mmCIF file of C-alpha atoms in Angstrom:
data_model
loop_
_atom_site.group_PDB
_atom_site.id
_atom_site.type_symbol
_atom_site.label_atom_id
_atom_site.label_comp_id
_atom_site.label_asym_id
_atom_site.label_seq_id
_atom_site.Cartn_x
_atom_site.Cartn_y
_atom_site.Cartn_z
ATOM 1 C CA MET P 1 -0.105 -0.045 0.020
ATOM 2 C CA ILE P 2 1.301 3.361 -1.076
ATOM 3 C CA SER P 3 1.708 5.701 1.998
ATOM 4 C CA GLU P 4 0.030 9.143 2.350
ATOM 5 C CA GLU P 5 3.247 10.926 1.617
ATOM 6 C CA TYR P 6 2.993 10.052 -1.915
ATOM 7 C CA PHE P 7 -0.667 10.931 -2.246
ATOM 8 C CA TYR P 8 0.264 14.401 -1.034
ATOM 9 C CA ALA P 9 3.262 14.685 -2.928
ATOM 10 C CA ILE P 10 1.188 14.081 -6.185
ATOM 11 C CA ALA P 11 -1.357 16.645 -5.223
ATOM 12 C CA LEU P 12 1.233 19.039 -4.439
ATOM 13 C CA ARG P 13 3.240 18.707 -7.527
ATOM 14 C CA GLU P 14 -0.216 19.057 -9.429
ATOM 15 C CA CYS P 15 -0.660 22.659 -8.117
ATOM 16 C CA SER P 16 -0.474 25.292 -10.699
ATOM 17 C CA HIS P 17 2.566 27.183 -9.484
ATOM 18 C CA ILE P 18 4.631 24.317 -7.645
ATOM 19 C CA GLY P 19 7.299 23.223 -9.897
ATOM 20 C CA ASP P 20 10.210 20.818 -8.897
ATOM 21 C CA ILE P 21 12.222 23.731 -7.265
ATOM 22 C CA ASN P 22 9.286 25.290 -5.442
ATOM 23 C CA PHE P 23 8.102 21.731 -4.318
ATOM 24 C CA HIS P 24 11.699 21.164 -2.553
ATOM 25 C CA LYS P 25 11.377 24.623 -1.058
ATOM 26 C CA LEU P 26 8.258 23.612 0.607
ATOM 27 C CA ILE P 27 9.672 20.471 1.685
ATOM 28 C CA ARG P 28 12.685 21.833 3.141
ATOM 29 C CA ASN P 29 10.527 24.296 5.178
ATOM 30 C CA PHE P 30 7.792 21.940 6.237
ATOM 31 C CA GLY P 31 9.594 18.555 6.400
ATOM 32 C CA SER P 32 7.102 16.505 4.115
ATOM 33 C CA ALA P 33 4.695 16.873 1.266
ATOM 34 C CA GLN P 34 1.844 16.061 3.814
ATOM 35 C CA GLU P 35 2.777 19.062 6.089
ATOM 36 C CA ALA P 36 3.340 21.278 3.106
ATOM 37 C CA TRP P 37 -0.024 20.447 1.862
ATOM 38 C CA LYS P 38 -1.734 21.298 5.136
ATOM 39 C CA ARG P 39 0.413 24.467 6.399
ATOM 40 C CA GLY P 40 1.863 25.945 3.033
ATOM 41 C CA LYS P 41 -0.994 28.206 2.092
ATOM 42 C CA LYS P 42 -1.288 29.440 5.693
ATOM 43 C CA GLU P 43 2.346 29.986 6.553
ATOM 44 C CA TYR P 44 3.571 30.947 3.142
ATOM 45 C CA LYS P 45 5.224 33.942 4.582
ATOM 46 C CA LYS P 46 7.843 31.948 6.291
ATOM 47 C CA LEU P 47 8.910 30.854 2.850
ATOM 48 C CA ASP P 48 11.696 32.971 1.348
ATOM 49 C CA GLY P 49 10.944 34.216 -2.196
ATOM 50 C CA MET P 50 7.412 32.488 -2.329
ATOM 51 C CA GLY P 51 4.322 34.693 -2.427
ATOM 52 C CA LEU P 52 0.663 34.058 -2.063
ATOM 53 C CA LYS P 53 0.282 33.473 -5.947
ATOM 54 C CA THR P 54 2.667 30.627 -5.783
ATOM 55 C CA VAL P 55 0.766 28.699 -2.988
ATOM 56 C CA SER P 56 -2.686 29.779 -3.894
ATOM 57 C CA ASP P 57 -3.552 26.321 -5.463
ATOM 58 C CA ILE P 58 -2.412 24.367 -2.533
ATOM 59 C CA GLY P 59 -5.418 22.693 -0.748
ATOM 60 C CA ASN P 60 -7.398 22.410 -3.878
ATOM 61 C CA GLU P 61 -9.521 19.145 -3.313
ATOM 62 C CA GLU P 62 -9.379 18.414 -7.248
ATOM 63 C CA HIS P 63 -5.692 17.706 -6.749
ATOM 64 C CA LEU P 64 -6.348 15.321 -3.996
ATOM 65 C CA LYS P 65 -8.869 13.421 -6.173
ATOM 66 C CA PHE P 66 -6.414 13.429 -8.939
ATOM 67 C CA ALA P 67 -3.613 11.951 -6.722
ATOM 68 C CA GLU P 68 -5.986 9.305 -5.606
ATOM 69 C CA ARG P 69 -6.756 8.140 -9.254
ATOM 70 C CA GLU P 70 -3.078 8.414 -10.070
ATOM 71 C CA ILE P 71 -2.147 6.076 -7.365
ATOM 72 C CA LYS P 72 -4.734 3.633 -8.290
ATOM 73 C CA PHE P 73 -3.473 3.676 -11.764
ATOM 74 C CA CYS P 74 0.118 3.159 -10.740
ATOM 75 C CA GLU P 75 -0.878 0.130 -8.453
ATOM 76 C CA ARG P 76 -2.887 -1.463 -11.329
ATOM 77 C CA ASN P 77 -0.065 -1.103 -13.649
ATOM 78 C CA ALA P 78 2.974 -2.096 -11.439
ATOM 79 C CA ILE P 79 4.286 1.399 -11.626
ATOM 80 C CA GLN P 80 6.580 2.561 -9.013
ATOM 81 C CA ILE P 81 6.351 6.050 -7.663
ATOM 82 C CA LYS P 82 9.782 7.632 -6.462
ATOM 83 C CA LEU P 83 10.046 10.539 -4.443
ATOM 84 C CA ARG P 84 13.204 12.685 -4.553
ATOM 85 C CA HIS P 85 12.895 13.854 -1.035
ATOM 86 C CA LEU P 86 12.660 10.469 0.321
ATOM 87 C CA GLY P 87 15.990 9.546 -1.337
ATOM 88 C CA GLU P 88 14.338 7.240 -4.076
ATOM 89 C CA ALA P 89 15.801 9.112 -7.091
ATOM 90 C CA PRO P 90 18.783 7.726 -9.100
ATOM 91 C CA THR P 91 21.935 9.087 -6.957
ATOM 92 C CA LEU P 92 23.242 11.245 -9.873
ATOM 93 C CA LEU P 93 20.010 12.522 -10.669
ATOM 94 C CA ASN P 94 19.320 13.581 -7.214
ATOM 95 C CA GLU P 95 22.566 15.845 -7.415
ATOM 96 C CA CYS P 96 20.883 18.133 -10.058
ATOM 97 C CA MET P 97 19.292 21.144 -8.625
ATOM 98 C CA ASP P 98 16.217 20.800 -11.066
ATOM 99 C CA ALA P 99 15.646 17.212 -10.623
ATOM 100 C CA PRO P 100 12.112 15.823 -10.651
ATOM 101 C CA ALA P 101 10.346 15.784 -7.296
ATOM 102 C CA ILE P 102 8.322 12.681 -8.439
ATOM 103 C CA LEU P 103 9.527 9.886 -10.838
ATOM 104 C CA TYR P 104 7.199 7.095 -12.150
ATOM 105 C CA GLN P 105 9.043 3.935 -13.016
ATOM 106 C CA LYS P 106 8.201 0.612 -14.673
ATOM 107 C CA GLY P 107 10.853 -1.990 -14.231
ATOM 108 C CA ASN P 108 14.193 -2.025 -12.374
ATOM 109 C CA ILE P 109 16.922 0.546 -12.184
ATOM 110 C CA ASN P 110 20.253 -0.816 -10.475
ATOM 111 C CA ASP P 111 21.588 2.360 -9.012
ATOM 112 C CA SER P 112 24.929 1.018 -8.570
ATOM 113 C CA LEU P 113 25.713 0.319 -12.071
ATOM 114 C CA GLN P 114 27.285 3.069 -14.104
ATOM 115 C CA LYS P 115 24.918 4.702 -16.566
ATOM 116 C CA LEU P 116 25.755 6.057 -20.062
ATOM 117 C CA SER P 117 23.321 8.219 -21.975
ATOM 118 C CA ILE P 118 23.557 7.579 -25.699
ATOM 119 C CA VAL P 119 21.453 9.858 -27.853
ATOM 120 C CA GLY P 120 21.118 11.117 -31.348
ATOM 121 C CA THR P 121 18.986 11.965 -34.285
ATOM 122 C CA ARG P 122 15.734 10.091 -35.518
ATOM 123 C CA ASN P 123 17.280 10.243 -38.813
ATOM 124 C CA MET P 124 19.979 7.590 -38.150
ATOM 125 C CA THR P 125 22.667 6.798 -40.894
ATOM 126 C CA THR P 126 24.550 3.670 -41.415
ATOM 127 C CA TYR P 127 27.639 5.549 -39.943
ATOM 128 C CA GLY P 128 25.806 6.157 -36.637
ATOM 129 C CA GLN P 129 24.367 2.637 -36.521
ATOM 130 C CA GLN P 130 27.646 1.053 -37.040
ATOM 131 C CA PHE P 131 29.107 3.183 -34.319
ATOM 132 C CA ILE P 132 26.579 1.915 -32.001
ATOM 133 C CA GLU P 133 27.120 -1.707 -32.930
ATOM 134 C CA ASP P 134 30.799 -1.346 -32.523
ATOM 135 C CA PHE P 135 30.566 0.358 -29.151
ATOM 136 C CA PHE P 136 28.274 -2.293 -27.688
ATOM 137 C CA GLY P 137 30.350 -5.104 -29.303
ATOM 138 C CA ALA P 138 33.576 -3.730 -27.659
ATOM 139 C CA THR P 139 31.841 -3.060 -24.272
ATOM 140 C CA GLN P 140 30.375 -6.597 -23.995
ATOM 141 C CA SER P 141 32.318 -7.620 -20.831
ATOM 142 C CA ALA P 142 31.835 -4.187 -19.197
ATOM 143 C CA ALA P 143 29.086 -3.475 -16.644
ATOM 144 C CA TYR P 144 26.834 -0.464 -17.201
ATOM 145 C CA ALA P 145 23.245 0.379 -18.137
ATOM 146 C CA SER P 146 22.426 2.454 -21.039
ATOM 147 C CA VAL P 147 19.867 5.525 -21.231
ATOM 148 C CA SER P 148 18.076 6.988 -24.069
ATOM 149 C CA GLY P 149 14.920 8.608 -24.959
ATOM 150 C CA LEU P 150 12.832 5.604 -26.895
ATOM 151 C CA ALA P 151 12.656 7.693 -29.936
ATOM 152 C CA LEU P 152 13.173 6.050 -33.398
ATOM 153 C CA GLY P 153 16.482 6.183 -34.867
ATOM 154 C CA ILE P 154 19.522 6.263 -32.587
ATOM 155 C CA ASP P 155 17.563 5.857 -29.367
ATOM 156 C CA LYS P 156 15.859 2.884 -30.734
ATOM 157 C CA GLU P 157 19.050 1.327 -31.973
ATOM 158 C CA VAL P 158 20.659 1.841 -28.353
ATOM 159 C CA HIS P 159 17.784 0.126 -26.683
ATOM 160 C CA GLU P 160 17.943 -2.686 -29.116
ATOM 161 C CA GLN P 161 21.708 -2.961 -28.992
ATOM 162 C CA SER P 162 21.604 -3.098 -25.256
ATOM 163 C CA ILE P 163 19.000 -5.892 -25.129
ATOM 164 C CA ARG P 164 21.158 -7.872 -27.693
ATOM 165 C CA HIS P 165 24.185 -7.465 -25.658
ATOM 166 C CA GLN P 166 22.250 -8.192 -22.293
ATOM 167 C CA LYS P 167 22.824 -4.779 -20.927
ATOM 168 C CA PRO P 168 19.881 -3.180 -18.778
ATOM 169 C CA THR P 169 18.691 -0.083 -20.721
ATOM 170 C CA ILE P 170 16.607 2.894 -19.240
ATOM 171 C CA ALA P 171 14.084 4.611 -21.650
ATOM 172 C CA VAL P 172 13.110 8.020 -20.492
ATOM 173 C CA LEU P 173 9.670 8.901 -21.634
ATOM 174 C CA ALA P 174 8.431 12.477 -22.539
ATOM 175 C CA HIS P 175 4.827 11.514 -21.369
ATOM 176 C CA GLY P 176 2.841 9.454 -18.758
ATOM 177 C CA PHE P 177 2.177 5.694 -18.786
ATOM 178 C CA GLN P 178 -1.361 6.033 -20.371
ATOM 179 C CA PHE P 179 0.600 6.758 -23.704
ATOM 180 C CA LEU P 180 3.504 5.239 -25.562
ATOM 181 C CA TYR P 181 5.235 7.536 -28.044
ATOM 182 C CA PRO P 182 6.042 6.579 -30.754
ATOM 183 C CA ALA P 183 3.515 3.745 -30.996
ATOM 184 C CA LYS P 184 5.968 1.649 -33.175
ATOM 185 C CA ASN P 185 8.119 1.201 -30.013
ATOM 186 C CA ARG P 186 5.511 -0.419 -27.942
ATOM 187 C CA LYS P 187 6.841 -3.904 -28.122
ATOM 188 C CA LEU P 188 10.482 -2.679 -27.537
ATOM 189 C CA SER P 189 9.328 -0.807 -24.540
ATOM 190 C CA GLU P 190 7.852 -4.153 -22.988
ATOM 191 C CA LYS P 191 11.075 -5.952 -23.932
ATOM 192 C CA ILE P 192 13.140 -3.288 -22.137
ATOM 193 C CA VAL P 193 11.220 -4.126 -18.976
ATOM 194 C CA GLN P 194 11.173 -7.791 -19.434
ATOM 195 C CA GLU P 195 15.054 -7.843 -20.050
ATOM 196 C CA GLY P 196 15.778 -6.115 -16.692
ATOM 197 C CA GLY P 197 15.795 -2.451 -17.760
ATOM 198 C CA ALA P 198 13.069 0.121 -16.993
ATOM 199 C CA LEU P 199 10.725 2.948 -18.392
ATOM 200 C CA LEU P 200 10.982 6.096 -16.364
ATOM 201 C CA THR P 201 9.083 9.459 -16.587
ATOM 202 C CA GLU P 202 8.599 12.584 -14.448
ATOM 203 C CA PHE P 203 5.014 12.995 -16.020
ATOM 204 C CA ASN P 204 1.886 11.723 -14.431
ATOM 205 C CA SER P 205 -0.157 9.269 -16.221
ATOM 206 C CA SER P 206 -2.517 11.654 -18.074
ATOM 207 C CA ARG P 207 0.268 13.721 -19.613
ATOM 208 C CA LYS P 208 0.383 13.371 -23.405
ATOM 209 C CA PRO P 209 3.611 13.692 -25.385
ATOM 210 C CA ASP P 210 3.518 17.404 -25.944
ATOM 211 C CA ARG P 211 6.493 19.085 -27.690
ATOM 212 C CA GLU P 212 7.985 20.907 -24.725
ATOM 213 C CA ASN P 213 8.066 17.682 -22.703
ATOM 214 C CA PHE P 214 10.785 16.246 -24.906
ATOM 215 C CA ILE P 215 13.300 19.141 -23.897
ATOM 216 C CA GLN P 216 12.223 18.810 -20.336
ATOM 217 C CA ARG P 217 12.757 14.918 -20.472
ATOM 218 C CA ASN P 218 16.308 15.561 -21.925
ATOM 219 C CA ARG P 219 17.471 16.836 -18.452
ATOM 220 C CA ILE P 220 16.657 13.440 -16.907
ATOM 221 C CA VAL P 221 18.643 11.711 -19.590
ATOM 222 C CA ALA P 222 21.617 13.931 -18.924
ATOM 223 C CA GLY P 223 21.308 13.969 -15.302
ATOM 224 C CA ILE P 224 20.936 10.104 -14.527
ATOM 225 C CA SER P 225 24.343 9.491 -16.161
ATOM 226 C CA SER P 226 27.995 9.999 -15.572
ATOM 227 C CA SER P 227 28.443 10.582 -19.455
ATOM 228 C CA THR P 228 26.582 11.436 -22.465
ATOM 229 C CA ILE P 229 27.441 10.248 -25.987
ATOM 230 C CA VAL P 230 25.911 12.266 -28.898
ATOM 231 C CA VAL P 231 25.830 9.884 -31.880
ATOM 232 C CA GLU P 232 24.572 11.908 -34.634
ATOM 233 C CA THR P 233 22.337 15.280 -34.346
ATOM 234 C CA GLY P 234 21.695 18.165 -36.648
ATOM 235 C CA PHE P 235 21.773 21.793 -35.732
ATOM 236 C CA GLY P 236 19.381 22.378 -32.751
ATOM 237 C CA GLY P 237 18.455 18.903 -32.627
ATOM 238 C CA GLY P 238 17.069 17.642 -29.122
ATOM 239 C CA SER P 239 20.113 15.933 -28.496
ATOM 240 C CA VAL P 240 22.088 19.189 -28.342
ATOM 241 C CA SER P 241 19.929 20.151 -25.369
ATOM 242 C CA THR P 242 20.690 16.850 -23.820
ATOM 243 C CA ALA P 243 24.341 17.750 -24.153
ATOM 244 C CA ALA P 244 23.736 21.335 -22.765
ATOM 245 C CA PHE P 245 22.119 19.836 -19.739
ATOM 246 C CA ALA P 246 25.123 17.312 -19.128
ATOM 247 C CA ASN P 247 27.373 20.244 -19.449
ATOM 248 C CA ASP P 248 25.505 22.260 -16.851
ATOM 249 C CA TYR P 249 25.615 19.237 -14.635
ATOM 250 C CA ASN P 250 29.414 18.852 -15.002
ATOM 251 C CA ARG P 251 29.180 15.432 -16.747
ATOM 252 C CA ASP P 252 31.432 14.169 -19.512
ATOM 253 C CA VAL P 253 29.988 14.895 -23.015
ATOM 254 C CA PHE P 254 31.352 12.898 -26.127
ATOM 255 C CA ALA P 255 30.367 13.579 -29.828
ATOM 256 C CA LEU P 256 30.926 11.485 -32.945
ATOM 257 C CA PRO P 257 32.227 13.828 -35.604
ATOM 258 C CA GLU P 258 31.534 13.705 -39.389
ATOM 259 C CA LYS P 259 31.850 15.508 -42.433
ATOM 260 C CA ILE P 260 30.797 19.218 -42.327
ATOM 261 C CA THR P 261 28.482 18.783 -45.249
ATOM 262 C CA ASP P 262 26.502 15.975 -43.406
ATOM 263 C CA VAL P 263 23.283 17.336 -41.901
ATOM 264 C CA CYS P 264 22.849 14.465 -39.476
ATOM 265 C CA SER P 265 26.225 15.407 -37.772
ATOM 266 C CA GLN P 266 26.480 19.180 -37.845
ATOM 267 C CA GLY P 267 25.142 19.437 -34.328
ATOM 268 C CA CYS P 268 27.820 17.005 -33.126
ATOM 269 C CA ASN P 269 30.612 19.013 -35.085
ATOM 270 C CA GLN P 270 29.439 22.194 -33.314
ATOM 271 C CA LEU P 271 29.405 20.604 -29.788
ATOM 272 C CA ILE P 272 32.982 19.622 -30.448
ATOM 273 C CA PHE P 273 34.013 23.052 -32.077
ATOM 274 C CA HIS P 274 32.593 25.057 -29.180
ATOM 275 C CA ASN P 275 34.234 22.654 -26.624
ATOM 276 C CA LYS P 276 30.957 21.395 -25.294
ATOM 277 C CA ALA P 277 31.890 17.707 -26.188
ATOM 278 C CA THR P 278 35.178 15.530 -26.606
ATOM 279 C CA ALA P 279 35.485 14.177 -30.155
ATOM 280 C CA ILE P 280 35.414 10.618 -30.297
ATOM 281 C CA SER P 281 38.370 9.389 -32.453
ATOM 282 C CA THR P 282 38.209 5.447 -31.746
ATOM 283 C CA VAL P 283 35.888 3.322 -29.902
ATOM 284 C CA LYS P 284 38.840 2.040 -27.865
ATOM 285 C CA ASP P 285 39.656 5.567 -26.817
ATOM 286 C CA LEU P 286 36.188 6.321 -25.825
ATOM 287 C CA ILE P 287 36.081 3.201 -23.634
ATOM 288 C CA ASN P 288 39.082 4.283 -21.905
ATOM 289 C CA MET P 289 37.829 7.734 -21.356
ATOM 290 C CA LEU P 290 34.510 6.306 -19.953
ATOM 291 C CA GLY P 291 36.497 3.987 -17.416
ATOM 292 C CA LEU P 292 34.779 0.788 -18.676
ATOM 293 C CA ASN P 293 36.709 -2.194 -17.365
ATOM 294 C CA ASN P 294 38.037 -4.965 -19.463
ATOM 295 C CA PRO P 295 36.453 -4.064 -23.005
ATOM 296 C CA GLN P 296 36.608 -6.777 -25.571
ATOM 297 C CA GLU P 297 38.872 -5.736 -28.292
ATOM 298 C CA LYS P 298 36.989 -5.017 -31.512
ATOM 299 C CA ILE P 299 38.455 -6.462 -34.925
ATOM 300 C CA GLU P 300 37.951 -3.104 -36.798
ATOM 301 C CA GLU P 301 37.299 0.240 -35.322
ATOM 302 C CA LEU P 302 35.918 3.370 -36.989
ATOM 303 C CA PHE P 303 39.380 5.182 -36.845
ATOM 304 C CA PRO P 304 41.901 2.390 -35.959
ATOM 305 C CA TYR P 305 45.406 3.295 -35.005
ATOM 306 C CA SER P 306 46.676 0.181 -33.564
ATOM 307 C CA GLU P 307 50.414 -0.625 -33.564
ATOM 308 C CA THR P 308 50.296 -2.984 -36.409
ATOM 309 C CA LEU P 309 48.655 -0.529 -38.730
ATOM 310 C CA ILE P 310 50.605 2.470 -38.206
ATOM 311 C CA GLN P 311 53.363 3.008 -40.691
ATOM 312 C CA LEU P 312 55.843 5.705 -39.645
ATOM 313 C CA THR P 313 57.886 7.717 -42.047
ATOM 314 C CA GLU P 314 61.629 7.735 -41.834
ATOM 315 C CA ASN P 315 61.736 11.075 -39.943
ATOM 316 C CA GLN P 316 58.811 9.920 -37.637
ATOM 317 C CA LYS P 317 60.774 6.820 -36.834
ATOM 318 C CA PHE P 318 64.073 8.665 -36.103
ATOM 319 C CA ILE P 319 62.521 11.155 -33.795
ATOM 320 C CA TYR P 320 60.330 8.436 -32.188
ATOM 321 C CA GLN P 321 63.423 6.303 -31.432
ATOM 322 C CA SER P 322 65.345 9.221 -30.124
ATOM 323 C CA ILE P 323 62.495 10.227 -27.538
ATOM 324 C CA LYS P 324 62.282 6.479 -26.691
ATOM 325 C CA GLU P 325 66.026 6.460 -25.944
ATOM 326 C CA ASN P 326 65.852 9.711 -23.880
ATOM 327 C CA PRO P 327 62.543 9.697 -21.635
ATOM 328 C CA GLN P 328 61.153 13.040 -20.830
ATOM 329 C CA ILE P 329 63.648 14.755 -23.017
ATOM 330 C CA SER P 330 63.019 18.440 -23.718
ATOM 331 C CA LEU P 331 62.473 19.763 -27.190
ATOM 332 C CA ASP P 332 65.649 22.031 -27.099
ATOM 333 C CA ASP P 333 67.716 19.104 -25.714
ATOM 334 C CA LEU P 334 66.393 16.733 -28.382
ATOM 335 C CA GLY P 335 67.318 19.289 -30.974
ATOM 336 C CA GLN P 336 70.915 19.312 -29.766
ATOM 337 C CA LYS P 337 71.049 15.730 -29.482
ATOM 338 C CA ILE P 338 70.078 15.005 -33.047
ATOM 339 C CA ASP P 339 71.306 18.250 -34.539
ATOM 340 C CA ILE P 340 67.936 19.304 -35.891
ATOM 341 C CA PRO P 341 66.427 22.673 -35.383
ATOM 342 C CA SER P 342 63.440 22.572 -32.768
ATOM 343 C CA HIS P 343 61.080 24.197 -35.450
ATOM 344 C CA LYS P 344 61.578 21.368 -37.720
ATOM 345 C CA ILE P 345 61.217 18.669 -34.949
ATOM 346 C CA LEU P 346 58.121 19.947 -33.416
ATOM 347 C CA PRO P 347 55.659 19.301 -36.236
ATOM 348 C CA ILE P 348 56.835 15.572 -36.477
ATOM 349 C CA ILE P 349 56.371 15.259 -32.705
ATOM 350 C CA LEU P 350 52.941 16.552 -33.118
ATOM 351 C CA GLU P 351 52.243 13.991 -35.801
ATOM 352 C CA LEU P 352 53.437 11.347 -33.308
ATOM 353 C CA GLU P 353 51.069 12.522 -30.691
ATOM 354 C CA LEU P 354 48.144 12.355 -32.816
ATOM 355 C CA LEU P 355 49.268 8.762 -33.766
ATOM 356 C CA GLY P 356 49.270 7.939 -29.926
ATOM 357 C CA LYS P 357 53.161 7.349 -30.118
ATOM 358 C CA VAL P 358 54.468 10.136 -28.092
ATOM 359 C CA LYS P 359 53.215 11.877 -24.963
ATOM 360 C CA SER P 360 53.970 15.402 -24.017
ATOM 361 C CA PHE P 361 54.474 17.051 -20.592
ATOM 362 C CA SER P 362 54.717 20.731 -19.318
ATOM 363 C CA GLY P 363 57.920 22.324 -20.290
ATOM 364 C CA ARG P 364 57.761 20.791 -23.830
ATOM 365 C CA GLN P 365 59.127 17.460 -22.562
ATOM 366 C CA PHE P 366 58.232 14.219 -24.115
ATOM 367 C CA ILE P 367 58.127 10.491 -23.736
ATOM 368 C CA ALA P 368 57.429 7.574 -26.077
ATOM 369 C CA ASN P 369 54.343 5.207 -25.304
#
């Protein structure tokens, strides 16, 4: 049986001027949703920055009737109600100032698992699809849960690859549980829950998939995860907003670059250009940056640079060998040692750095990898 705190929390959140931030302000002052419901309107002057208009809808009997219907709907459909102020929200999401006061969840979320949000355009290309396949193939042995938005295109591919590789996946919805958008993904949504994942939304059961809900939804996609990977997106695509939220939450953001003429990747290229995302150069590098343990090696990577495939020029070989024999040698000392001017050595060292053969330190010192 769901306790009265959930009943009053739903009623309180339904009030016209009580958003997530005001909800938590009321909870901080009154200790619970039940007390806020009973005392908020009478004692609003105690609340810093909250006027009569904000609390005017508290006490509305219609909201209590709504809460009763909502709880019955959740009980009938095995939907869990999670209250942030009771510590029931996922840990990382709870750190976000604007995290939802209430979450509705169908299925399971393992809070101890690392979560990776992987998002992108509905107009997925074979390039984006291949990247997702390669990523899941290469991380077969790693423990994590994927997060996406159940849209067509990239989102759908992420959820399907997760299931295929036996990874739990979380689909964050932009509507309530009376609806499923897009309808084409109904079977996929059922499969997500069956395979140990979850459907998650902040919207009550009667909320339709209105356009503004999708941007609002994206902050959950970003907030619940330690990292966000943007696979393909155009200018102003929804995934750009997910990346913006992730940046605001101080989370890692990665983007897959593509040709500047490719409409589906212009958003990714812009994120990289404006230092809002780290460019993905290889699947292997991405896995290392994400800190995933024991990834399986992939036979082929999108941008390979393995030892066996690198063919160094004679100049590169000479400089590389000289650095290898003299660890942490400075640029000037290297120039003197091999009798080549520094300005001629530096471009070759930069090439070796890009190939992953040399690493630079402060003071223009170098070591061979």
